[in-house]
Amino acid sequence: MKYLDEYRDHRIVRALAAEIAQCTTRPWVLMEICGGQTHTIMRYGLDDLLPRNIEIVHGPGCPVCVTPLETVDKAIALSMLPEVILVSYGDMLRVPGSHSDLFRAKAQGADVRVAYSPMEAVKIARANPDHKVVFLSIGFETTAPANAMAAWQARREDLTNFSMLVSHVLVPPAIRALMVSRSNRVQGFIAPGHVCTVVGCKDYEFLVRDFRVPIVVGGFEPVDILEAVFMLVKQLEAGEAKLENQYVRSVSYQGNLPAQKVVAEVFEVADQKWRGIGPIPQSGLRLRKEYADYDADRIFDLGEITVDEPAECISAQVLQGLKKPTDCPVFGMRCTPENPLGAPMVSTEGACAAYYHYRRHALVHSGD
Ligand code: SF4
C-alpha cells in the first residue's frame, strides 16, 4: 500500500477484523502504548470491530499525561518570575498542576509562549538577551532529538540566557515496569511506531527475551493497528513471543542513528517519575553534566516541590491498562476536556480525552 486512504480503507479494515476473529480461540489482553494509537482506535471504533475475547487496554504513551505534576508546578513557578520567558509546546498549557496551569499563569501576566519547535525557544533567547528563556522539554524518544538539538545549538552559540526544564521519558523501561507489576494483565504490546522510528526496533528486544511477551511495532492508521493486532494474536495463539515490525515503511532495526547520536551527546539516562505511575528506574533522560549550564532545575532554586494527584483521579490505573477511562466515577461529569481533573483528559492523545471526544461517555451514561 502506498497512499494514506488505503490505510483507512474500510474493506481492508473489515477483512482484517474478520481474520483476527477467525484465528482467536481464547481471551487475550493487548496494550497499545502510544496515545496516537489510542486516538485512532477510539476514532475509528477499532476495538468494537474485534472479537469480544480480545481486550485492548491503553498504555502510558501520551507525553503530556505522564509529565509529573511537580514539573508542571515548576514550570508555572518559573513562568511567574519577572525575568523569565517560559516556552512550551501548546498541549502543556492546559495541563493542570496542583493549583493552576500555564494558561492561567499567562492570564495573570506571566510571559508564556507556545512553540512548535524547540529551536523557536533558542530564537526567542537570541532575540531577548535581557530575559532568561526556559524551554519546557518534555516527551518520549520522539521529541528528544529536536529538544537535544536546541540545547546543542544554544551551547554552540554560547547563549547564556537559555535553559531547559527537562522531563523526558523512555518507553521500554515503562513496559518493563508493567511486566514486573503483580497486577499486570497485558499479554502483548503494540509498540509505538514514532518512537521506534527514532530508536529502532532493537531497544525492544530485551523485553521479548526477558518476559517472553510478543511485541509488534505498529503504525497509526486503522489498517496498521489491526494488522499489528493480527500479528500479536497469531503469535499468542501459536505460543510464540517475537519482536515484529508492522510499521516497516517508517521503522528500521537500528532507527535514526544521527538522531540517537545527538540525544546521547546531550542527555543521559536517569530515574524518572511518571505522572500517575510513580518512579520508574532508568526510564527518563536528564541533561549531561556538560550541559549543566542549560539545566533550569540547577539554575533556578525552586526548592523541593512534591504534590499529590487529585484523590478521585484514577489515571494511574488507566495508564497501566488496569481500568478504562469510563470506569472513573467522575469521567465526563466532573472531569471533561474543558475542566480536566487529570492529565489523560487534557491532551488529545490522552485516553480519557479520546474516550470523551469519540462519545464513549454517551454509551456509559445512557446505560447501553
Ligand atoms: S476521567 Fe479525569 S479524573 Fe478520571 S482518570 Fe481520567 S483524567 Fe483522571
GROMACS .gro file of C-alpha atoms and ligand atoms in nm:
model
  376
    1MET     CA    1   0.000   0.000   0.000
    2LYS     CA    2   0.122   0.347  -0.089
    3TYR     CA    3  -0.141   0.603  -0.003
    4LEU     CA    4  -0.295   0.717   0.324
    5ASP     CA    5  -0.653   0.641   0.220
    6GLU     CA    6  -0.552   0.278   0.164
    7TYR     CA    7  -0.455   0.255   0.531
    8ARG     CA    8  -0.807   0.376   0.617
    9ASP     CA    9  -0.994   0.160   0.366
   10HIS     CA   10  -1.293   0.012   0.548
   11ARG     CA   11  -1.289  -0.300   0.331
   12ILE     CA   12  -0.933  -0.382   0.435
   13VAL     CA   13  -1.017  -0.294   0.796
   14ARG     CA   14  -1.317  -0.528   0.799
   15ALA     CA   15  -1.123  -0.807   0.628
   16LEU     CA   16  -0.851  -0.783   0.891
   17ALA     CA   17  -1.108  -0.783   1.172
   18ALA     CA   18  -1.261  -1.100   1.023
   19GLU     CA   19  -0.919  -1.269   1.002
   20ILE     CA   20  -0.848  -1.176   1.365
   21ALA     CA   21  -1.182  -1.321   1.473
   22GLN     CA   22  -1.111  -1.640   1.282
   23CYS     CA   23  -0.775  -1.706   1.446
   24THR     CA   24  -0.877  -1.609   1.802
   25THR     CA   25  -0.965  -1.908   2.019
   26ARG     CA   26  -0.936  -1.758   2.371
   27PRO     CA   27  -0.917  -1.426   2.555
   28TRP     CA   28  -0.615  -1.202   2.509
   29VAL     CA   29  -0.533  -0.862   2.660
   30LEU     CA   30  -0.331  -0.637   2.432
   31MET     CA   31  -0.197  -0.290   2.503
   32GLU     CA   32  -0.122  -0.013   2.258
   33ILE     CA   33   0.142   0.209   2.408
   34CYS     CA   34   0.110   0.530   2.214
   35GLY     CA   35  -0.155   0.797   2.264
   36GLY     CA   36  -0.173   0.847   1.886
   37GLN     CA   37  -0.271   0.481   1.850
   38THR     CA   38  -0.530   0.517   2.130
   39HIS     CA   39  -0.675   0.810   1.941
   40THR     CA   40  -0.706   0.605   1.618
   41ILE     CA   41  -0.863   0.309   1.800
   42MET     CA   42  -1.129   0.535   1.953
   43ARG     CA   43  -1.182   0.748   1.646
   44TYR     CA   44  -1.248   0.453   1.416
   45GLY     CA   45  -1.407   0.229   1.680
   46LEU     CA   46  -1.149  -0.042   1.608
   47ASP     CA   47  -1.197  -0.209   1.947
   48ASP     CA   48  -1.565  -0.260   1.861
   49LEU     CA   49  -1.467  -0.447   1.544
   50LEU     CA   50  -1.259  -0.701   1.735
   51PRO     CA   51  -1.397  -1.026   1.876
   52ARG     CA   52  -1.521  -0.995   2.234
   53ASN     CA   53  -1.237  -1.204   2.372
   54ILE     CA   54  -0.974  -0.953   2.262
   55GLU     CA   55  -0.945  -0.667   2.506
   56ILE     CA   56  -0.748  -0.359   2.409
   57VAL     CA   57  -0.612  -0.154   2.700
   58HIS     CA   58  -0.435   0.178   2.671
   59GLY     CA   59  -0.081   0.238   2.783
   60PRO     CA   60   0.118   0.531   2.919
   61GLY     CA   61   0.219   0.669   2.579
   62CYS     CA   62   0.085   1.021   2.598
   63PRO     CA   63   0.378   1.251   2.686
   64VAL     CA   64   0.160   1.523   2.835
   65CYS     CA   65  -0.024   1.269   3.052
   66VAL     CA   66   0.288   1.128   3.215
   67THR     CA   67   0.466   1.457   3.281
   68PRO     CA   68   0.477   1.481   3.662
   69LEU     CA   69   0.261   1.735   3.842
   70GLU     CA   70   0.583   1.864   4.002
   71THR     CA   71   0.721   1.955   3.658
   72VAL     CA   72   0.401   2.143   3.570
   73ASP     CA   73   0.415   2.325   3.906
   74LYS     CA   74   0.783   2.411   3.848
   75ALA     CA   75   0.705   2.545   3.500
   76ILE     CA   76   0.428   2.762   3.644
   77ALA     CA   77   0.656   2.889   3.923
   78LEU     CA   78   0.930   2.969   3.669
   79SER     CA   79   0.687   3.148   3.440
   80MET     CA   80   0.589   3.380   3.725
   81LEU     CA   81   0.948   3.505   3.768
   82PRO     CA   82   0.970   3.854   3.612
   83GLU     CA   83   1.287   3.785   3.415
   84VAL     CA   84   1.166   3.454   3.267
   85ILE     CA   85   1.006   3.375   2.932
   86LEU     CA   86   0.863   3.025   2.955
   87VAL     CA   87   0.837   2.848   2.618
   88SER     CA   88   0.634   2.530   2.579
   89TYR     CA   89   0.454   2.307   2.333
   90GLY     CA   90   0.088   2.416   2.319
   91ASP     CA   91  -0.051   2.094   2.472
   92MET     CA   92   0.122   2.165   2.801
   93LEU     CA   93  -0.054   2.497   2.865
   94ARG     CA   94  -0.380   2.340   2.976
   95VAL     CA   95  -0.228   2.061   3.183
   96PRO     CA   96  -0.345   2.113   3.539
   97GLY     CA   97  -0.075   2.147   3.802
   98SER     CA   98  -0.170   2.115   4.166
   99HIS     CA   99  -0.328   2.464   4.181
  100SER     CA  100  -0.314   2.624   3.837
  101ASP     CA  101  -0.196   2.579   3.479
  102LEU     CA  102   0.026   2.773   3.239
  103PHE     CA  103  -0.275   2.931   3.067
  104ARG     CA  104  -0.386   3.087   3.394
  105ALA     CA  105  -0.029   3.194   3.468
  106LYS     CA  106  -0.025   3.365   3.127
  107ALA     CA  107  -0.357   3.534   3.204
  108GLN     CA  108  -0.202   3.659   3.528
  109GLY     CA  109   0.079   3.827   3.335
  110ALA     CA  110   0.343   3.557   3.304
  111ASP     CA  111   0.534   3.560   2.974
  112VAL     CA  112   0.438   3.214   2.845
  113ARG     CA  113   0.487   3.144   2.475
  114VAL     CA  114   0.388   2.850   2.258
  115ALA     CA  115   0.647   2.699   2.025
  116TYR     CA  116   0.608   2.437   1.753
  117SER     CA  117   0.976   2.352   1.767
  118PRO     CA  118   1.237   2.384   2.043
  119MET     CA  119   1.459   2.585   1.806
  120GLU     CA  120   1.197   2.861   1.834
  121ALA     CA  121   1.287   2.885   2.202
  122VAL     CA  122   1.653   2.928   2.108
  123LYS     CA  123   1.548   3.203   1.867
  124ILE     CA  124   1.348   3.375   2.141
  125ALA     CA  125   1.654   3.360   2.370
  126ARG     CA  126   1.869   3.515   2.098
  127ALA     CA  127   1.617   3.797   2.049
  128ASN     CA  128   1.571   3.864   2.422
  129PRO     CA  129   1.915   3.887   2.582
  130ASP     CA  130   1.770   4.068   2.887
  131HIS     CA  131   1.544   3.772   2.968
  132LYS     CA  132   1.601   3.416   3.076
  133VAL     CA  133   1.429   3.181   2.835
  134VAL     CA  134   1.325   2.842   2.973
  135PHE     CA  135   1.203   2.571   2.737
  136LEU     CA  136   0.976   2.303   2.883
  137SER     CA  137   1.145   1.998   2.732
  138ILE     CA  138   0.911   1.701   2.765
  139GLY     CA  139   0.823   1.393   2.569
  140PHE     CA  140   0.926   1.045   2.464
  141GLU     CA  141   1.216   0.933   2.247
  142THR     CA  142   1.033   1.100   1.955
  143THR     CA  143   1.083   1.459   2.071
  144ALA     CA  144   1.418   1.403   2.244
  145PRO     CA  145   1.633   1.459   1.930
  146ALA     CA  146   1.481   1.801   1.848
  147ASN     CA  147   1.500   1.906   2.214
  148ALA     CA  148   1.860   1.786   2.234
  149MET     CA  149   1.939   1.989   1.921
  150ALA     CA  150   1.809   2.304   2.093
  151ALA     CA  151   2.048   2.257   2.387
  152TRP     CA  152   2.331   2.165   2.149
  153GLN     CA  153   2.271   2.479   1.941
  154ALA     CA  154   2.246   2.705   2.247
  155ARG     CA  155   2.578   2.570   2.375
  156ARG     CA  156   2.738   2.611   2.035
  157GLU     CA  157   2.628   2.976   2.029
  158ASP     CA  158   2.724   3.020   2.393
  159LEU     CA  159   2.375   3.150   2.470
  160THR     CA  160   2.377   3.216   2.843
  161ASN     CA  161   2.006   3.304   2.877
  162PHE     CA  162   1.865   2.974   2.751
  163SER     CA  163   1.783   2.672   2.964
  164MET     CA  164   1.552   2.369   2.963
  165LEU     CA  165   1.322   2.222   3.227
  166VAL     CA  166   1.356   1.857   3.134
  167SER     CA  167   1.106   1.577   3.182
  168HIS     CA  168   1.180   1.311   2.922
  169VAL     CA  169   1.055   0.955   2.939
  170LEU     CA  170   1.155   0.629   2.769
  171VAL     CA  171   0.910   0.360   2.661
  172PRO     CA  172   1.097   0.027   2.709
  173PRO     CA  173   1.161   0.077   3.085
  174ALA     CA  174   0.790   0.159   3.127
  175ILE     CA  175   0.694  -0.169   2.956
  176ARG     CA  176   0.941  -0.348   3.184
  177ALA     CA  177   0.774  -0.185   3.487
  178LEU     CA  178   0.433  -0.301   3.363
  179MET     CA  179   0.558  -0.655   3.308
  180VAL     CA  180   0.707  -0.690   3.657
  181SER     CA  181   0.396  -0.549   3.823
  182ARG     CA  182   0.190  -0.812   4.007
  183SER     CA  183  -0.127  -0.659   3.869
  184ASN     CA  184  -0.017  -0.681   3.504
  185ARG     CA  185  -0.279  -0.825   3.268
  186VAL     CA  186  -0.116  -0.740   2.936
  187GLN     CA  187  -0.010  -1.034   2.716
  188GLY     CA  188   0.108  -0.849   2.407
  189PHE     CA  189   0.214  -0.495   2.315
  190ILE     CA  190   0.179  -0.272   2.012
  191ALA     CA  191   0.497  -0.067   2.038
  192PRO     CA  192   0.485   0.298   1.933
  193GLY     CA  193   0.586   0.349   1.571
  194HIS     CA  194   0.706   0.707   1.603
  195VAL     CA  195   0.930   0.628   1.899
  196CYS     CA  196   1.074   0.332   1.710
  197THR     CA  197   1.138   0.548   1.404
  198VAL     CA  198   1.399   0.719   1.623
  199VAL     CA  199   1.533   0.433   1.836
  200GLY     CA  200   1.465   0.140   1.602
  201CYS     CA  201   1.319  -0.199   1.695
  202LYS     CA  202   1.638  -0.305   1.870
  203ASP     CA  203   1.554  -0.132   2.200
  204TYR     CA  204   1.259  -0.371   2.249
  205GLU     CA  205   1.447  -0.699   2.207
  206PHE     CA  206   1.532  -0.737   2.576
  207LEU     CA  207   1.161  -0.722   2.669
  208VAL     CA  208   1.071  -1.009   2.438
  209ARG     CA  209   1.370  -1.209   2.563
  210ASP     CA  210   1.327  -1.138   2.937
  211PHE     CA  211   0.947  -1.160   2.961
  212ARG     CA  212   0.857  -1.381   2.666
  213VAL     CA  213   0.599  -1.126   2.561
  214PRO     CA  214   0.511  -1.064   2.195
  215ILE     CA  215   0.574  -0.709   2.075
  216VAL     CA  216   0.476  -0.570   1.737
  217VAL     CA  217   0.591  -0.222   1.636
  218GLY     CA  218   0.278  -0.061   1.492
  219GLY     CA  219   0.177   0.243   1.293
  220PHE     CA  220  -0.109   0.483   1.349
  221GLU     CA  221  -0.368   0.422   1.082
  222PRO     CA  222  -0.660   0.179   1.125
  223VAL     CA  223  -0.506  -0.083   0.896
  224ASP     CA  224  -0.171  -0.051   1.078
  225ILE     CA  225  -0.330  -0.113   1.414
  226LEU     CA  226  -0.546  -0.407   1.310
  227GLU     CA  227  -0.253  -0.562   1.128
  228ALA     CA  228  -0.044  -0.527   1.446
  229VAL     CA  229  -0.327  -0.685   1.649
  230PHE     CA  230  -0.345  -0.970   1.397
  231MET     CA  231   0.032  -1.027   1.421
  232LEU     CA  232   0.011  -1.032   1.802
  233VAL     CA  233  -0.286  -1.269   1.812
  234LYS     CA  234  -0.119  -1.510   1.570
  235GLN     CA  235   0.189  -1.519   1.794
  236LEU     CA  236  -0.015  -1.565   2.111
  237GLU     CA  237  -0.229  -1.840   1.964
  238ALA     CA  238   0.087  -2.019   1.847
  239GLY     CA  239   0.254  -1.979   2.189
  240GLU     CA  240   0.527  -1.759   2.042
  241ALA     CA  241   0.693  -1.442   2.167
  242LYS     CA  242   0.871  -1.247   1.896
  243LEU     CA  243   0.955  -0.889   1.812
  244GLU     CA  244   0.793  -0.800   1.480
  245ASN     CA  245   0.772  -0.479   1.282
  246GLN     CA  246   0.440  -0.390   1.120
  247TYR     CA  247   0.544  -0.028   1.056
  248VAL     CA  248   0.817  -0.115   0.805
  249ARG     CA  249   0.751   0.195   0.596
  250SER     CA  250   0.898   0.405   0.877
  251VAL     CA  251   1.084   0.190   1.129
  252SER     CA  252   1.413   0.008   1.081
  253TYR     CA  253   1.601  -0.222   1.316
  254GLN     CA  254   1.866   0.041   1.402
  255GLY     CA  255   1.647   0.352   1.387
  256ASN     CA  256   1.773   0.702   1.315
  257LEU     CA  257   2.141   0.693   1.410
  258PRO     CA  258   2.217   1.069   1.376
  259ALA     CA  259   1.916   1.145   1.599
  260GLN     CA  260   2.032   0.889   1.856
  261LYS     CA  261   2.380   1.047   1.846
  262VAL     CA  262   2.263   1.397   1.932
  263VAL     CA  263   2.039   1.261   2.211
  264ALA     CA  264   2.333   1.067   2.358
  265GLU     CA  265   2.555   1.374   2.339
  266VAL     CA  266   2.313   1.598   2.530
  267PHE     CA  267   2.116   1.364   2.758
  268GLU     CA  268   2.190   1.067   2.980
  269VAL     CA  269   1.952   0.800   3.111
  270ALA     CA  270   1.822   0.863   3.463
  271ASP     CA  271   1.548   0.754   3.702
  272GLN     CA  272   1.222   0.931   3.624
  273LYS     CA  273   0.889   0.987   3.790
  274TRP     CA  274   0.585   0.925   3.565
  275ARG     CA  275   0.265   1.103   3.645
  276GLY     CA  276   0.006   0.855   3.760
  277ILE     CA  277   0.256   0.570   3.779
  278GLY     CA  278   0.537   0.690   4.004
  279PRO     CA  279   0.914   0.650   3.978
  280ILE     CA  280   1.048   0.401   3.723
  281PRO     CA  281   1.422   0.323   3.734
  282GLN     CA  282   1.627   0.438   3.435
  283SER     CA  283   1.316   0.547   3.246
  284GLY     CA  284   1.399   0.910   3.171
  285LEU     CA  285   1.659   1.146   3.032
  286ARG     CA  286   1.841   1.430   3.204
  287LEU     CA  287   2.096   1.676   3.072
  288ARG     CA  288   2.458   1.559   3.091
  289LYS     CA  289   2.695   1.749   3.318
  290GLU     CA  290   2.848   1.918   3.012
  291TYR     CA  291   2.505   2.080   2.968
  292ALA     CA  292   2.456   2.175   3.334
  293ASP     CA  293   2.457   2.544   3.242
  294TYR     CA  294   2.140   2.478   3.042
  295ASP     CA  295   1.956   2.291   3.316
  296ALA     CA  296   1.674   2.509   3.456
  297ASP     CA  297   1.649   2.278   3.758
  298ARG     CA  298   2.003   2.378   3.855
  299ILE     CA  299   1.988   2.743   3.752
  300PHE     CA  300   1.669   2.834   3.938
  301ASP     CA  301   1.637   2.744   4.301
  302LEU     CA  302   1.272   2.644   4.326
  303GLY     CA  303   1.318   2.419   4.626
  304GLU     CA  304   1.162   2.075   4.650
  305ILE     CA  305   0.813   2.060   4.500
  306THR     CA  306   0.612   1.748   4.586
  307VAL     CA  307   0.242   1.721   4.518
  308ASP     CA  308  -0.028   1.453   4.518
  309GLU     CA  309  -0.270   1.367   4.240
  310PRO     CA  310  -0.636   1.462   4.292
  311ALA     CA  311  -0.779   1.176   4.503
  312GLU     CA  312  -1.064   1.091   4.264
  313CYS     CA  313  -0.842   1.064   3.953
  314ILE     CA  314  -0.770   0.701   3.866
  315SER     CA  315  -0.524   0.789   3.588
  316ALA     CA  316  -0.261   0.564   3.747
  317GLN     CA  317  -0.479   0.261   3.676
  318VAL     CA  318  -0.584   0.393   3.335
  319LEU     CA  319  -0.222   0.449   3.228
  320GLN     CA  320  -0.129   0.094   3.334
  321GLY     CA  321  -0.420  -0.061   3.147
  322LEU     CA  322  -0.590  -0.177   3.469
  323LYS     CA  323  -0.901   0.033   3.418
  324LYS     CA  324  -1.075   0.211   3.132
  325PRO     CA  325  -1.147   0.586   3.148
  326THR     CA  326  -1.517   0.506   3.170
  327ASP     CA  327  -1.451   0.320   3.498
  328CYS     CA  328  -1.362   0.656   3.656
  329PRO     CA  329  -1.656   0.784   3.864
  330VAL     CA  330  -1.602   1.145   3.756
  331PHE     CA  331  -1.540   1.074   3.385
  332GLY     CA  332  -1.750   1.302   3.164
  333MET     CA  333  -1.910   1.467   3.466
  334ARG     CA  334  -1.669   1.649   3.693
  335CYS     CA  335  -1.380   1.570   3.457
  336THR     CA  336  -1.415   1.686   3.096
  337PRO     CA  337  -1.170   1.830   2.839
  338GLU     CA  338  -1.297   2.177   2.938
  339ASN     CA  339  -1.235   2.109   3.308
  340PRO     CA  340  -0.979   1.829   3.327
  341LEU     CA  341  -0.902   1.683   3.669
  342GLY     CA  342  -0.619   1.467   3.543
  343ALA     CA  343  -0.373   1.482   3.255
  344PRO     CA  344  -0.528   1.200   3.043
  345MET     CA  345  -0.828   1.428   2.992
  346VAL     CA  346  -0.616   1.723   2.873
  347SER     CA  347  -0.419   1.607   2.577
  348THR     CA  348  -0.586   1.490   2.257
  349GLU     CA  349  -0.359   1.185   2.294
  350GLY     CA  350  -0.484   1.110   2.645
  351ALA     CA  351  -0.703   0.802   2.682
  352CYS     CA  352  -0.972   0.986   2.881
  353ALA     CA  353  -0.995   1.266   2.624
  354ALA     CA  354  -1.008   1.012   2.338
  355TYR     CA  355  -1.298   0.829   2.506
  356TYR     CA  356  -1.472   1.161   2.569
  357HIS     CA  357  -1.426   1.302   2.218
  358TYR     CA  358  -1.545   0.988   2.047
  359ARG     CA  359  -1.854   0.972   2.265
  360ARG     CA  360  -1.776   0.658   2.461
  361HIS     CA  361  -1.918   0.855   2.755
  362ALA     CA  362  -2.257   0.868   2.582
  363LEU     CA  363  -2.272   0.488   2.594
  364VAL     CA  364  -2.179   0.481   2.961
  365HIS     CA  365  -2.426   0.742   3.075
  366SER     CA  366  -2.711   0.615   2.863
  367GLY     CA  367  -2.659   0.271   3.022
  368ASP     CA  368  -2.606   0.093   2.686
  369SF4     S1  369  -1.162   1.087   3.373
  369SF4    FE1  370  -1.043   1.255   3.462
  369SF4     S2  371  -1.034   1.211   3.680
  369SF4    FE2  372  -1.093   1.020   3.576
  369SF4     S3  373  -0.899   0.914   3.535
  369SF4    FE3  374  -0.943   1.037   3.353
  369SF4     S4  375  -0.832   1.227   3.391
  369SF4    FE4  376  -0.846   1.125   3.590
   0.00000   0.00000   0.00000
